[in-house]
Short mmCIF file of C-alpha atoms in Angstrom, two decimals:
data_model
loop_
_atom_site.label_atom_id
_atom_site.label_comp_id
_atom_site.label_asym_id
_atom_site.label_seq_id
_atom_site.Cartn_x
_atom_site.Cartn_y
_atom_site.Cartn_z
CA UNK I 1233 -40.01 -46.73 7.46
CA UNK I 1234 -38.32 -43.95 5.69
CA UNK I 1235 -38.91 -42.48 2.26
CA UNK I 1236 -36.68 -42.11 -0.54
CA UNK I 1237 -36.37 -37.85 -0.28
CA UNK I 1238 -35.50 -38.34 3.19
CA UNK I 1239 -32.79 -40.87 2.62
CA UNK I 1240 -31.04 -38.53 0.12
CA UNK I 1241 -30.58 -35.57 3.21
CA UNK I 1242 -28.68 -37.65 4.91
CA UNK I 1243 -25.20 -36.63 4.86
CA UNK I 1244 -22.69 -39.27 3.07
CA UNK I 1245 -19.67 -39.50 3.51
CA UNK I 1246 -18.15 -37.67 0.35
CA UNK I 1247 -20.03 -34.70 2.40
CA UNK I 1248 -17.71 -35.25 4.91
CA UNK I 1249 -14.62 -35.45 2.10
CA UNK I 1250 -15.84 -32.09 0.58
CA UNK I 1251 -16.09 -30.29 3.85
CA UNK I 1252 -12.97 -30.87 4.80
CA UNK I 1253 -11.01 -30.30 1.50
CA UNK I 1254 -12.63 -26.93 2.42
CA UNK I 1255 -11.21 -26.09 5.14
CA UNK I 1256 -7.98 -27.25 4.53
CA UNK I 1257 -7.73 -25.11 1.49
CA UNK I 1258 -9.23 -22.08 3.61
CA UNK I 1259 -6.67 -23.01 6.50
CA UNK I 1260 -3.17 -23.05 3.33
CA UNK I 1261 -5.23 -19.61 2.26
CA UNK I 1262 -4.46 -18.20 5.49
CA UNK I 1263 -0.96 -19.11 5.39
CA UNK I 1264 -0.20 -18.35 2.42
CA UNK I 1265 -1.38 -14.77 1.80
CA UNK I 1266 -0.17 -13.22 5.69
CA UNK I 1267 1.86 -10.14 4.82
CA UNK I 1268 5.94 -11.27 5.42
CA UNK I 1269 7.03 -9.49 8.19
CA UNK I 1270 9.55 -6.75 8.02
CA UNK I 1271 8.37 -6.03 5.00
CA UNK I 1272 7.76 -2.22 3.60
CA UNK I 1273 5.08 -0.75 4.90
CA UNK I 1274 3.76 2.58 4.09
CA UNK I 1275 1.55 4.55 5.69
CA UNK I 1276 -0.77 7.59 3.18
CA UNK I 1277 -3.07 9.87 5.26
CA UNK I 1278 -5.09 11.66 3.26
CA UNK I 1279 -8.04 14.52 4.16
CA UNK I 1280 -10.70 15.32 1.88
CA UNK I 1281 -9.38 13.66 -1.09
CA UNK I 1282 -5.87 14.82 -0.53
CA UNK I 1283 -2.93 13.87 0.48
CA UNK I 1284 -1.29 15.33 3.38
CA UNK I 1285 1.37 12.74 4.87
CA UNK I 1286 2.64 9.68 4.16
CA UNK I 1287 5.59 7.54 6.27
CA UNK I 1288 7.69 4.29 5.62
CA UNK I 1289 6.87 2.51 9.47
CA UNK I 1290 9.59 0.41 8.40
CA UNK I 1291 11.85 3.73 8.51
CA UNK I 1292 11.02 5.25 11.31
CA UNK I 1293 13.79 5.20 14.04
CA UNK I 1294 11.73 7.10 16.77
CA UNK I 1295 8.07 8.11 17.33
CA UNK I 1296 6.70 11.02 15.83
CA UNK I 1297 3.12 12.77 16.37
CA UNK I 1298 1.19 14.35 13.76
CA UNK I 1299 -1.64 16.90 14.64
CA UNK I 1300 -4.27 17.85 12.00
CA UNK I 1301 -5.80 21.51 13.27
CA UNK I 1302 -7.57 21.98 9.81
CA UNK I 1303 -9.19 19.07 10.13
CA UNK I 1304 -12.92 19.42 10.77
CA UNK I 1305 -12.60 18.36 14.19
CA UNK I 1306 -8.42 18.37 14.68
CA UNK I 1307 -7.02 14.75 15.79
CA UNK I 1308 -4.26 13.60 16.63
CA UNK I 1309 -2.04 10.73 14.82
CA UNK I 1310 0.83 8.96 16.26
CA UNK I 1311 3.13 7.55 14.28
CA UNK I 1312 5.35 4.68 15.98
CA UNK I 1313 8.24 2.20 14.31
CA UNK I 1314 5.85 -0.32 12.70
CA UNK I 1315 2.52 1.09 12.95
CA UNK I 1316 -0.02 3.60 13.02
CA UNK I 1317 -3.13 5.01 15.77
CA UNK I 1318 -5.17 8.32 15.84
CA UNK I 1319 -4.78 8.87 19.89
CA UNK I 1320 -7.03 11.86 20.17
CA UNK I 1321 -9.81 12.85 18.07
CA UNK I 1322 -12.34 15.76 18.93
CA UNK I 1323 -14.34 13.84 16.42
CA UNK I 1324 -18.37 12.88 17.95
CA UNK I 1325 -18.46 8.98 17.33
CA UNK I 1326 -14.94 8.31 18.29
CA UNK I 1327 -14.69 4.83 15.95
CA UNK I 1328 -10.94 6.46 14.39
CA UNK I 1329 -9.43 5.86 18.22
CA UNK I 1330 -11.21 2.91 19.40
CA UNK I 1331 -9.87 1.38 16.07
CA UNK I 1332 -6.51 1.10 17.64
CA UNK I 1333 -2.94 0.56 16.28
CA UNK I 1334 -2.89 -0.50 12.96
CA UNK I 1335 0.62 -2.09 11.18
CA UNK I 1336 -0.33 -5.02 8.09
CA UNK I 1337 -0.64 -4.15 4.69
CA UNK I 1338 -4.16 -3.33 3.71
CA UNK I 1339 -5.04 -1.98 7.04
CA UNK I 1340 -7.23 1.48 6.99
CA UNK I 1341 -8.29 3.63 9.72
CA UNK I 1342 -11.30 5.64 8.85
CA UNK I 1343 -12.58 9.15 10.10
CA UNK I 1344 -15.84 9.99 8.68
CA UNK I 1345 -16.52 13.59 10.32
CA UNK I 1346 -12.80 13.98 9.44
CA UNK I 1347 -13.19 12.88 6.08
CA UNK I 1348 -10.36 11.28 7.05
CA UNK I 1349 -7.99 8.03 5.95
CA UNK I 1350 -4.92 6.23 7.01
CA UNK I 1351 -3.69 3.12 4.69
CA UNK I 1352 -1.12 1.21 5.06
CA UNK I 1353 -0.11 -0.36 1.83
CA UNK I 1354 3.25 -3.08 1.06
CA UNK I 1355 5.86 -3.06 -1.51
CA UNK I 1356 4.80 -5.92 -2.94
CA UNK I 1357 1.42 -4.31 -4.01
CA UNK I 1358 3.41 -1.79 -5.97
CA UNK I 1359 4.43 -4.32 -8.61
CA UNK I 1360 3.07 -5.68 -11.77
CA UNK I 1361 1.22 -9.11 -11.45
CA UNK I 1362 1.08 -9.51 -14.69
CA UNK I 1363 0.81 -6.84 -18.15
CA UNK I 1364 -1.26 -7.80 -21.20
CA UNK I 1365 -2.00 -6.17 -24.10
#
């Protein structure tokens, strides 16, 4: 014979309904929050807190290379239409190189030894959501 406390710990049909609702909500959010293809993505490259370069990745016609010899560990950034990566770096950890290509708004490549950040932002993020006051 089971105790009443043990009976209360068993999953009920309502538990399954709540779990399915949470999963369905998560799936809907994934599709609603996906960035649109072809949106204007800008790559901002900052070294030691100062902006070194900006590229509109959707407007590039041909691949470009940016070499930063002024960084503590020199590095090479590869820029192609729609994507960007750190191609080569002399930093000890190489995490920035292993990050690979990034192409979507909100993604970043960070090289801590060089104090370098490459961040992608879309044109939608620059618009106001609401004005208060």
